mmCIF file of C-alpha atoms and ligand atoms in Angstrom:
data_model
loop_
_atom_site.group_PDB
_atom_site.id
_atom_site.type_symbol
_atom_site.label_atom_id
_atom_site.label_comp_id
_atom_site.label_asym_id
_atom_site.label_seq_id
_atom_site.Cartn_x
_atom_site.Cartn_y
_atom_site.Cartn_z
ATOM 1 C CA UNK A 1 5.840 -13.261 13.917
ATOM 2 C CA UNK A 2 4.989 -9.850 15.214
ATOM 3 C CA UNK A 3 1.362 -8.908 14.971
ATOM 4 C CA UNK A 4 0.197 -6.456 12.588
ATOM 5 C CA UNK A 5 2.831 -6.791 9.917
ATOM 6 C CA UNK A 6 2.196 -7.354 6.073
ATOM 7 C CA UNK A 7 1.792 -11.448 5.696
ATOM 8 C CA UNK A 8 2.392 -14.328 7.776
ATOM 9 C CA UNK A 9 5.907 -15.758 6.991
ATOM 10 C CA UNK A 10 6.965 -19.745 8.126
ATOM 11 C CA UNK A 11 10.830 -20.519 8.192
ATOM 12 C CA UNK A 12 11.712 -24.014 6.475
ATOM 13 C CA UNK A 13 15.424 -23.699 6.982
ATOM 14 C CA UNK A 14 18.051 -21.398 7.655
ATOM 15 C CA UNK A 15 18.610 -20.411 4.113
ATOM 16 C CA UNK A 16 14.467 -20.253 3.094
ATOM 17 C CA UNK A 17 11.105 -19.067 4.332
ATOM 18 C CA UNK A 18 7.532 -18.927 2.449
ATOM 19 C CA UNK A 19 5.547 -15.521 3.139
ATOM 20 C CA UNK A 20 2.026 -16.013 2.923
ATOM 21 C CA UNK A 21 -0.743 -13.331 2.203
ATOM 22 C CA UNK A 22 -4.416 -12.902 1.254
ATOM 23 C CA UNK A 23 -5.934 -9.886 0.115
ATOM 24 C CA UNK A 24 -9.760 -9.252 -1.356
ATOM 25 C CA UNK A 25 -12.461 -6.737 -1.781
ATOM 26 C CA UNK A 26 -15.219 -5.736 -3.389
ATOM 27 C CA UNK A 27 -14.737 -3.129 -6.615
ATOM 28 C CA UNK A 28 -13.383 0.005 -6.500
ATOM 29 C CA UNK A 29 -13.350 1.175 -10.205
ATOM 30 C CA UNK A 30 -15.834 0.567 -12.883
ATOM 31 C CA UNK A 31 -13.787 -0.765 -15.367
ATOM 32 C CA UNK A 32 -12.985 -5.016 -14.745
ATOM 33 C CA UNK A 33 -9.865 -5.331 -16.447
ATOM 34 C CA UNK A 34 -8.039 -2.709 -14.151
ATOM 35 C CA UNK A 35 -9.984 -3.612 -10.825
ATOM 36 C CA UNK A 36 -8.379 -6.935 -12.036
ATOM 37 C CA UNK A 37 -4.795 -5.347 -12.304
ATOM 38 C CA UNK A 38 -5.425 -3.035 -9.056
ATOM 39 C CA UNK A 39 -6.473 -5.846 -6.783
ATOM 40 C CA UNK A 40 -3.502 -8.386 -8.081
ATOM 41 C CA UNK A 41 -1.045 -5.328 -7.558
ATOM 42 C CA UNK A 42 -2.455 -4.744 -4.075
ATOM 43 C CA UNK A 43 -1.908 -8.360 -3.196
ATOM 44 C CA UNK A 44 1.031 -8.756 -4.348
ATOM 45 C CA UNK A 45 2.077 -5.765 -2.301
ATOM 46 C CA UNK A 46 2.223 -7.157 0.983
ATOM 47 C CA UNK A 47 5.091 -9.610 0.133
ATOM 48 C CA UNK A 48 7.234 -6.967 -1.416
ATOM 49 C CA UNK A 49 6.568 -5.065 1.712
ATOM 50 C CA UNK A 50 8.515 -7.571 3.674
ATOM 51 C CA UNK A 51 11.592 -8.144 0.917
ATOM 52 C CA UNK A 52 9.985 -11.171 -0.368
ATOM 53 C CA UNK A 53 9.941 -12.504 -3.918
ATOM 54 C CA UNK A 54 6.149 -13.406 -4.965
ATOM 55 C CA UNK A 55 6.251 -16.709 -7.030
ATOM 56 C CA UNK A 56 2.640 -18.288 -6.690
ATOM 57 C CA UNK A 57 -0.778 -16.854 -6.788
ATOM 58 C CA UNK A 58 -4.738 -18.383 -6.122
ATOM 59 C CA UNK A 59 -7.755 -16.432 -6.992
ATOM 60 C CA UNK A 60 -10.328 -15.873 -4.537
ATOM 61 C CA UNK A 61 -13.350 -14.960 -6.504
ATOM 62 C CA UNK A 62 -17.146 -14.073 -5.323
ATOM 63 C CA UNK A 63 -19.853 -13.661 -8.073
ATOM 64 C CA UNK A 64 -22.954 -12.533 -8.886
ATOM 65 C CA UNK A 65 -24.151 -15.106 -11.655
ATOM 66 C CA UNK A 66 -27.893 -13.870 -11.897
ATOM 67 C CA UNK A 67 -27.060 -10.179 -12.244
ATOM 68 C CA UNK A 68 -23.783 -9.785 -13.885
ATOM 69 C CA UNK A 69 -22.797 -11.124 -17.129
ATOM 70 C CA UNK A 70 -19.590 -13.867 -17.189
ATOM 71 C CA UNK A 71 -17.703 -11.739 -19.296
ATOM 72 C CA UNK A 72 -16.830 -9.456 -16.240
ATOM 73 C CA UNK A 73 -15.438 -12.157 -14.483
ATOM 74 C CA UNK A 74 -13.483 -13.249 -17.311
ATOM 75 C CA UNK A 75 -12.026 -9.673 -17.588
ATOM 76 C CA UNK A 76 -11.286 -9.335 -14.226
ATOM 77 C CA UNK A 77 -9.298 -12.284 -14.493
ATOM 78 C CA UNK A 78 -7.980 -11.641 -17.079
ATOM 79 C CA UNK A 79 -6.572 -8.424 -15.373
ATOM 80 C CA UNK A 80 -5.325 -10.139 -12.881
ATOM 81 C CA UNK A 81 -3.138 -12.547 -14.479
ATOM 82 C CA UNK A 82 -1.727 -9.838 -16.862
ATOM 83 C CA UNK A 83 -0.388 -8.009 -13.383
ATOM 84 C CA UNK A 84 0.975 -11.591 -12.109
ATOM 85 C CA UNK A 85 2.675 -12.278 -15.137
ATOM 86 C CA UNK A 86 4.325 -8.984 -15.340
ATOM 87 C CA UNK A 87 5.259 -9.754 -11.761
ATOM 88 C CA UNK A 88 6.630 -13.092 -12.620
ATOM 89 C CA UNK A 89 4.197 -14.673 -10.297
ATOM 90 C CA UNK A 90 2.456 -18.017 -11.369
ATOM 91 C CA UNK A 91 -1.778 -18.299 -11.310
ATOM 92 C CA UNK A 92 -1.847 -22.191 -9.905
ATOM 93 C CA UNK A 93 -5.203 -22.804 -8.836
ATOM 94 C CA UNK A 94 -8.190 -20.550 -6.889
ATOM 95 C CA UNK A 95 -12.084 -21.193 -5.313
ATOM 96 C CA UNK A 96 -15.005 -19.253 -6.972
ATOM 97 C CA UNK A 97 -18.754 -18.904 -5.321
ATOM 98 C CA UNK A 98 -21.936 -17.734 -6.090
ATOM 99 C CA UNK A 99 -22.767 -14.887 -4.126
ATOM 100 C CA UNK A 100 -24.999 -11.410 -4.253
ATOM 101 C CA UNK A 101 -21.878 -9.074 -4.069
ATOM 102 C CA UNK A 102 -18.683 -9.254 -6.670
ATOM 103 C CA UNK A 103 -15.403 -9.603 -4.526
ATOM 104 C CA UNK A 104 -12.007 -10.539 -6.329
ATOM 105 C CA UNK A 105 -8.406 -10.949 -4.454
ATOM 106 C CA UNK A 106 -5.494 -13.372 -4.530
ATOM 107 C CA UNK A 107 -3.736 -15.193 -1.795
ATOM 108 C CA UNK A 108 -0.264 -14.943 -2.614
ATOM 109 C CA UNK A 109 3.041 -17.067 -1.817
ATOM 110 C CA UNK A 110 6.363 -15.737 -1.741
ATOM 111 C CA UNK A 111 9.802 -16.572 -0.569
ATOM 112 C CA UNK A 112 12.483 -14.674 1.268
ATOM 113 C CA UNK A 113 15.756 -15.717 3.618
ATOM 114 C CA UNK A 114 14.831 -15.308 6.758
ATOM 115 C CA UNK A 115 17.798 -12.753 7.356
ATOM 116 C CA UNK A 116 16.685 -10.562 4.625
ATOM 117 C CA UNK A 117 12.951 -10.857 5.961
ATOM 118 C CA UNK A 118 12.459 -6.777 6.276
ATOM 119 C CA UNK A 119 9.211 -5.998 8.871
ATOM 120 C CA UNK A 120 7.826 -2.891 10.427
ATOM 121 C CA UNK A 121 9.806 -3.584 13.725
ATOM 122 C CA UNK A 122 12.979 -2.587 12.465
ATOM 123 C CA UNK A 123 12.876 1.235 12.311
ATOM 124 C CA UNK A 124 16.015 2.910 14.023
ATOM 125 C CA UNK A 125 17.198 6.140 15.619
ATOM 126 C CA UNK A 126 18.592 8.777 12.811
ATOM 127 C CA UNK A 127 16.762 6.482 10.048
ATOM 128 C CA UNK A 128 15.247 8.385 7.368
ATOM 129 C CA UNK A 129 11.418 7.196 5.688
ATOM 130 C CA UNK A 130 10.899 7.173 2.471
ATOM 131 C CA UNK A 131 7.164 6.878 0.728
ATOM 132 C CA UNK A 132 7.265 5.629 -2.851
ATOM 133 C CA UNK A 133 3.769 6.163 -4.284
ATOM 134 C CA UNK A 134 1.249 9.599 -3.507
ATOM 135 C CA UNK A 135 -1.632 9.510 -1.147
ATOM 136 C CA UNK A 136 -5.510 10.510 -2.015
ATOM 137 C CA UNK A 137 -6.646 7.085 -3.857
ATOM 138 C CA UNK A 138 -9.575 6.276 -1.067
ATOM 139 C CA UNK A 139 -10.210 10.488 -1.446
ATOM 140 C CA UNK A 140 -10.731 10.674 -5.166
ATOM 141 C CA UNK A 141 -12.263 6.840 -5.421
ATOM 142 C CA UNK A 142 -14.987 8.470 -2.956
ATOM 143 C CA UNK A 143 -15.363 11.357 -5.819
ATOM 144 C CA UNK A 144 -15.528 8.747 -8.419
ATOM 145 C CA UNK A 145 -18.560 7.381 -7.201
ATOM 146 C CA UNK A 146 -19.971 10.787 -6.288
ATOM 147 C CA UNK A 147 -19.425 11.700 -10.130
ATOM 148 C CA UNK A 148 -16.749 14.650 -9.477
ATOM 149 C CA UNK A 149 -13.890 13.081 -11.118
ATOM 150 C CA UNK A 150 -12.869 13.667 -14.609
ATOM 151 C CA UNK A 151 -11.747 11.472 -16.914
ATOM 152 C CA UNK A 152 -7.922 12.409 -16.533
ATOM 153 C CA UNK A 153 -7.737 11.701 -12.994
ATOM 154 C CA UNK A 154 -9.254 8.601 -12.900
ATOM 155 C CA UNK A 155 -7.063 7.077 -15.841
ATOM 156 C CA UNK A 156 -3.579 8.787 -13.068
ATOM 157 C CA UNK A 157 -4.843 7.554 -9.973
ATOM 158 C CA UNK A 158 -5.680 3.760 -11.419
ATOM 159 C CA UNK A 159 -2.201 3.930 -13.462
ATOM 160 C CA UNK A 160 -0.774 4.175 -9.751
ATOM 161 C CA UNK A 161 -2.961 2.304 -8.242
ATOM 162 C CA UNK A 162 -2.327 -0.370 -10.837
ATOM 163 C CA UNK A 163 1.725 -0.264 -10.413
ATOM 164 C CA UNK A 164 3.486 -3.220 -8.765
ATOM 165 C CA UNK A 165 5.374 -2.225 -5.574
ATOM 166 C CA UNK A 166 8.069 -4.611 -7.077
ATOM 167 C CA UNK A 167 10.944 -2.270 -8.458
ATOM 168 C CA UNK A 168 11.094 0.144 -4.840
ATOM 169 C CA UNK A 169 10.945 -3.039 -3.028
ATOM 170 C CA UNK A 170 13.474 -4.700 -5.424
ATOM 171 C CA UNK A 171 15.790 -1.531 -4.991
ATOM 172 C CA UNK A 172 15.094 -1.677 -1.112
ATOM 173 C CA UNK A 173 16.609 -4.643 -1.089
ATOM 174 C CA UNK A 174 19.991 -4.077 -2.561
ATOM 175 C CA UNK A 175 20.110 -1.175 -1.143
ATOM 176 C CA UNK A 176 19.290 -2.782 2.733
ATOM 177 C CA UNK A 177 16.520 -1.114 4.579
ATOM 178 C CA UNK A 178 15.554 -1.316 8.236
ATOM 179 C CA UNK A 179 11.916 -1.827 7.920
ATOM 180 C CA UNK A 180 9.070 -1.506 5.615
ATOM 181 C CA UNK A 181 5.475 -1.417 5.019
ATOM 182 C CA UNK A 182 3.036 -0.612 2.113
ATOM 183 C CA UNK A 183 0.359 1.834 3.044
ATOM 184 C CA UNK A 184 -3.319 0.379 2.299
ATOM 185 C CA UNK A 185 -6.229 0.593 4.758
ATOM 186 C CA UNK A 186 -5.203 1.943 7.811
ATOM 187 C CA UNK A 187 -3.897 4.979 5.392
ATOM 188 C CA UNK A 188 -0.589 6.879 5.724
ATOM 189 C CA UNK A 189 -0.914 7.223 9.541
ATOM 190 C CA UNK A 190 -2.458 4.048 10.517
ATOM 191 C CA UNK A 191 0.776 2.358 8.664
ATOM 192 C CA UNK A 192 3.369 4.948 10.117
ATOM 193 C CA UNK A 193 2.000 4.551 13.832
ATOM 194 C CA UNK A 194 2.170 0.606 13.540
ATOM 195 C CA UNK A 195 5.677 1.405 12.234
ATOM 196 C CA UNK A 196 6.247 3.587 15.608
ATOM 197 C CA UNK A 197 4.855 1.182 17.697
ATOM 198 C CA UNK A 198 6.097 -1.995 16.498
ATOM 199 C CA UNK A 199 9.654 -0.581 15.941
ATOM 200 C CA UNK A 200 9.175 1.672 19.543
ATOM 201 C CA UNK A 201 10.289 4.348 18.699
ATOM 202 C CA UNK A 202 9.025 7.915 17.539
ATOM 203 C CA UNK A 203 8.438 9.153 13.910
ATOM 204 C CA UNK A 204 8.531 12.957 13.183
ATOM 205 C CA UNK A 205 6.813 13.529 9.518
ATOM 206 C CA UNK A 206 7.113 16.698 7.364
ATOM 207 C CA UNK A 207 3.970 17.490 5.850
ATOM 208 C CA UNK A 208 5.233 19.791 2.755
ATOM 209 C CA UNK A 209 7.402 16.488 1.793
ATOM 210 C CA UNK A 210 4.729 14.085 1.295
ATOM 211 C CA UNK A 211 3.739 13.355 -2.357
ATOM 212 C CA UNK A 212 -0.171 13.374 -2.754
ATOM 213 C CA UNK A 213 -2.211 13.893 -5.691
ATOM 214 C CA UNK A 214 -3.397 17.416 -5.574
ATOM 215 C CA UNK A 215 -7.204 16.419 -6.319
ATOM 216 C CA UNK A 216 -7.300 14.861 -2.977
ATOM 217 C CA UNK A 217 -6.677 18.383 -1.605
ATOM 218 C CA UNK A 218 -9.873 20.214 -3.352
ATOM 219 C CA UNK A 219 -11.871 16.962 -2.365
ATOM 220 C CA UNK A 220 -10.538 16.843 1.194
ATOM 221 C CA UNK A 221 -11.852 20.385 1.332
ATOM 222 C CA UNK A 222 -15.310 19.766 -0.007
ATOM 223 C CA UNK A 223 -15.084 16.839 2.825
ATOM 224 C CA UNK A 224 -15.444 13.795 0.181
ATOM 225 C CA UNK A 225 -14.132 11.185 2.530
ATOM 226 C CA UNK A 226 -14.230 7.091 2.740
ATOM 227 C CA UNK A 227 -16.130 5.651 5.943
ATOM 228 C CA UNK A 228 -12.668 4.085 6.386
ATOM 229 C CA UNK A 229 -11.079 7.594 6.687
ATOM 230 C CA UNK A 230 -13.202 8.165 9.953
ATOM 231 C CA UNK A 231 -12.535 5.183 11.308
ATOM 232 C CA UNK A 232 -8.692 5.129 10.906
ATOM 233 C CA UNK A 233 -8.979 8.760 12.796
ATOM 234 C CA UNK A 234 -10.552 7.585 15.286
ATOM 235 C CA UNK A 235 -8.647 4.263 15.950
ATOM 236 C CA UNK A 236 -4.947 6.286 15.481
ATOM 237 C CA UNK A 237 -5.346 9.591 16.743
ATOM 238 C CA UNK A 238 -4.001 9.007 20.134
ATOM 239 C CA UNK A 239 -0.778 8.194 18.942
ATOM 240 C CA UNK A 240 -0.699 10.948 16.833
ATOM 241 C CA UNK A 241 0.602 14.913 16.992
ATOM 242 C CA UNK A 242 -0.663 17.670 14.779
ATOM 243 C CA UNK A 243 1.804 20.974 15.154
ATOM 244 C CA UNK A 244 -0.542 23.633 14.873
ATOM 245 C CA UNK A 245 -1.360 24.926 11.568
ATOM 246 C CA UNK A 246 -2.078 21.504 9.861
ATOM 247 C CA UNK A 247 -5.445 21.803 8.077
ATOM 248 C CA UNK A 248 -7.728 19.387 8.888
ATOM 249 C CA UNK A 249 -8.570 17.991 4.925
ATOM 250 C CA UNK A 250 -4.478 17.294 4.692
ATOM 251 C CA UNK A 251 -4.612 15.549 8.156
ATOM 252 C CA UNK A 252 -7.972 13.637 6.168
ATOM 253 C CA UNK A 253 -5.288 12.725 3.128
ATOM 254 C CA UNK A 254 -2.873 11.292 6.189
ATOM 255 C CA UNK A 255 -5.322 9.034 7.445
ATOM 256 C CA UNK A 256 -7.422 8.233 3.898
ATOM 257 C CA UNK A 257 -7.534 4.755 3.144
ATOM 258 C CA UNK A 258 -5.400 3.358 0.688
ATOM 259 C CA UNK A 259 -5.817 0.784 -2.220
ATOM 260 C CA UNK A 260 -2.515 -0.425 -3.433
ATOM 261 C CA UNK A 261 -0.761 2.361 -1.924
ATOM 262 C CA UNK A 262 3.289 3.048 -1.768
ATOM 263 C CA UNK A 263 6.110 1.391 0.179
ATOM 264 C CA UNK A 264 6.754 3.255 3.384
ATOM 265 C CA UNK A 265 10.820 2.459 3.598
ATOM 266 C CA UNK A 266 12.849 3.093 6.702
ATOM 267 C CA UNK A 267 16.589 2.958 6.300
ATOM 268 C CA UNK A 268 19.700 4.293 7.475
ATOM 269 C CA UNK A 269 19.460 8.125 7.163
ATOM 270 C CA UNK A 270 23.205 7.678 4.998
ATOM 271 C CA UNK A 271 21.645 5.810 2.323
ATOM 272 C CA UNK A 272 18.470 7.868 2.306
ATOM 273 C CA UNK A 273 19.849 9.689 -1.182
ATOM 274 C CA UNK A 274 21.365 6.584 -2.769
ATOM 275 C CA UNK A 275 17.685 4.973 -2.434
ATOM 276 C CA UNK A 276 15.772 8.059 -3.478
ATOM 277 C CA UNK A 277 18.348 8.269 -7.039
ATOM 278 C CA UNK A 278 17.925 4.457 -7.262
ATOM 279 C CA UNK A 279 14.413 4.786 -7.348
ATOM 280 C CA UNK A 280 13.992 7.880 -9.548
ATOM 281 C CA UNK A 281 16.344 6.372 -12.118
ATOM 282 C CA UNK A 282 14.366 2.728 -12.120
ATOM 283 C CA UNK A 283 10.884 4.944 -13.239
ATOM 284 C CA UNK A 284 9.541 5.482 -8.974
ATOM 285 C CA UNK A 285 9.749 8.988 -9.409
ATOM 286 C CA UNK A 286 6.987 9.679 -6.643
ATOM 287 C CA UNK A 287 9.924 8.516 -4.225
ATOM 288 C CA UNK A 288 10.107 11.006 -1.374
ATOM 289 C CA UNK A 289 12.256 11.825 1.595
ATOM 290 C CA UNK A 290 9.120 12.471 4.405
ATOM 291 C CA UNK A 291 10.851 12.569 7.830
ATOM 292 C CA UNK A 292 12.981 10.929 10.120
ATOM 293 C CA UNK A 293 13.093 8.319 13.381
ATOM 294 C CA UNK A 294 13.916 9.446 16.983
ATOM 295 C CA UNK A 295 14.286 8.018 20.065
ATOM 296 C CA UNK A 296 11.447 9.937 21.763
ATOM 297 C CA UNK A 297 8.628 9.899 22.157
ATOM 298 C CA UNK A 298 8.061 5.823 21.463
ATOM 299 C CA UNK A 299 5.376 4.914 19.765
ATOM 300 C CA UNK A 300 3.968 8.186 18.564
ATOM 301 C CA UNK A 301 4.002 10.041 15.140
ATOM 302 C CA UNK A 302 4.317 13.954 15.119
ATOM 303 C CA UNK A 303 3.472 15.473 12.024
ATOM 304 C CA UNK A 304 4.764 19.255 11.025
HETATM 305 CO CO1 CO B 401 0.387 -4.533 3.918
HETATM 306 CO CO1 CO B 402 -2.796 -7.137 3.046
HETATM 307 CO CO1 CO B 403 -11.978 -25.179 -4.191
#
């Protein structure tokens, strides 16, 4: 399989192959029960990112007996099998160590037919992109743990964060798509110029399109950004063009770090609208037409 796509995936026969995928961090909100539900939605994530149906699930857990009480553990779990089951994904087994830092994830097994098996190679001339869930999560978590965020915003942004990818991909599906991929560390650009790259061809992106949680903006602007933010700047920029005019804290929401984030669909530009009512009508009302393939220039993103 190509490199830098979603999950490894293994073809048994013609008719069936298993996508595998392993995803695990440390915490990134206070509360267990919803760091449970956040990480088992961003694992999960990766095989609806490549059409795939998630069955089977294994935790991967990391904790801290001496200095945090079991009960955490137990919620986080607890958190995690709630999002699984709601998924319709089975818990059949995991490994848990003693160690000085809490980490939690889930390797995940799903199946798909190997000619429905969507990647990030597939993007075509005149295709249109859709994103399905608002940017700013690695943004506002950074405020969260400055103390800047209220209480309203955290409960929106962990909703989201919390929300399976399963209905857009689901719809995506039906619908046929030429590639996808869900936007998590690399952030919105990091995914989109993989998508450029691995597809070779060019992606132009409309700024004023694409959905982001306004408190990203004001935090953007007081420069509360993730380490990761920097890095995926530095590591992307090159195949990136800003048309002049694009403030630097939205070009810091393009390249912010996702947890979780949205599906970034690529499909043919004449079933751009059926997709978008699809999705608004299933409840993915952050759905959004943000820009378009061309031919030229390969492997770069222009944003405007
Ligand atoms: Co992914
Ligand atoms: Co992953
Ligand atoms: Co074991």
């Amino acid at each position: 399989m190509a490199s830098l796509d979603d999950a490894g995936v293994y073809k048994l026969t013609d008719e069936l192959a298993i996508i595998q995928t392993i995803d695990f961090f440390t915490p990134i909100v206070d509360d267990p029960y919803t760091f449970g539900q956040i990480t088992a939605a961003n694992a999960l994530s990766d095989v609806y990112a490549m059409g795939g149906k998630p069955l089977t699930a294994m935790n991967v857990v990391c904790f801290p007996t001496k200095s945090l009480n079991i009960s955490v553990l137990n919620d986080i779990l607890r958190g995690g099998i709630d999002k699984m089951r709601e998924a319709g994904v089975t818990l059949i087994g995991g490994h848990s160590i003693d160690d000085v830092e809490l980490k939690y994830g889930l390797s995940v097994m799903g199946t798909v037919h190997p000619q429905q098996l969507v990647t990030n190679s597939g993007a075509k001339v005149g295709d249109k992109l859709i994103l399905t869930k608002p940017l700013g999560t690695g943004i506002i978590n950074t405020g969260v743990k400055a103390g800047v965020v209220d209480e309203e915003t955290i409960n929106k942004v962990e909703k989201c964060m919390a929300t399976l990818n399963q209905k857009a991909s689901e719809l995506m599906q039906e619908i046929g798509v030429h590639a996808c991929t869900d936007i998590t560390g690399f952030g919105f650009l990091g995914h989109t110029v993989q998508l450029a790259q691995n597809s070779q061809v060019g992606i132009n992106i409309r700024l004023a399109s694409v959905p982001f949680f306004p408190e990203a903006e004001e935090f953007a602007k007081q420069r509360l950004c993730p380490a990761g933010l920097h890095r995926n700047r530095e590591f992307y920029s090159s195949a990136i063009k800003f048309a002049d005019g694009v403030p630097s804290h939205m070009q810091d929401i393009l390249f912010d770090p996702q947890t979780s984030g949205g599906l970034l669909i690529c499909l043919d530009g004449r079933k751009a609208e059926l997709l978008l009512d699809r999705l608004r009508q299933a409840g993915v009302t952050d759905g959004t037409l943000i820009g378009d393939v061309a031919g030229e220039p390969r492997g770069m993103v222009s944003v405007k």
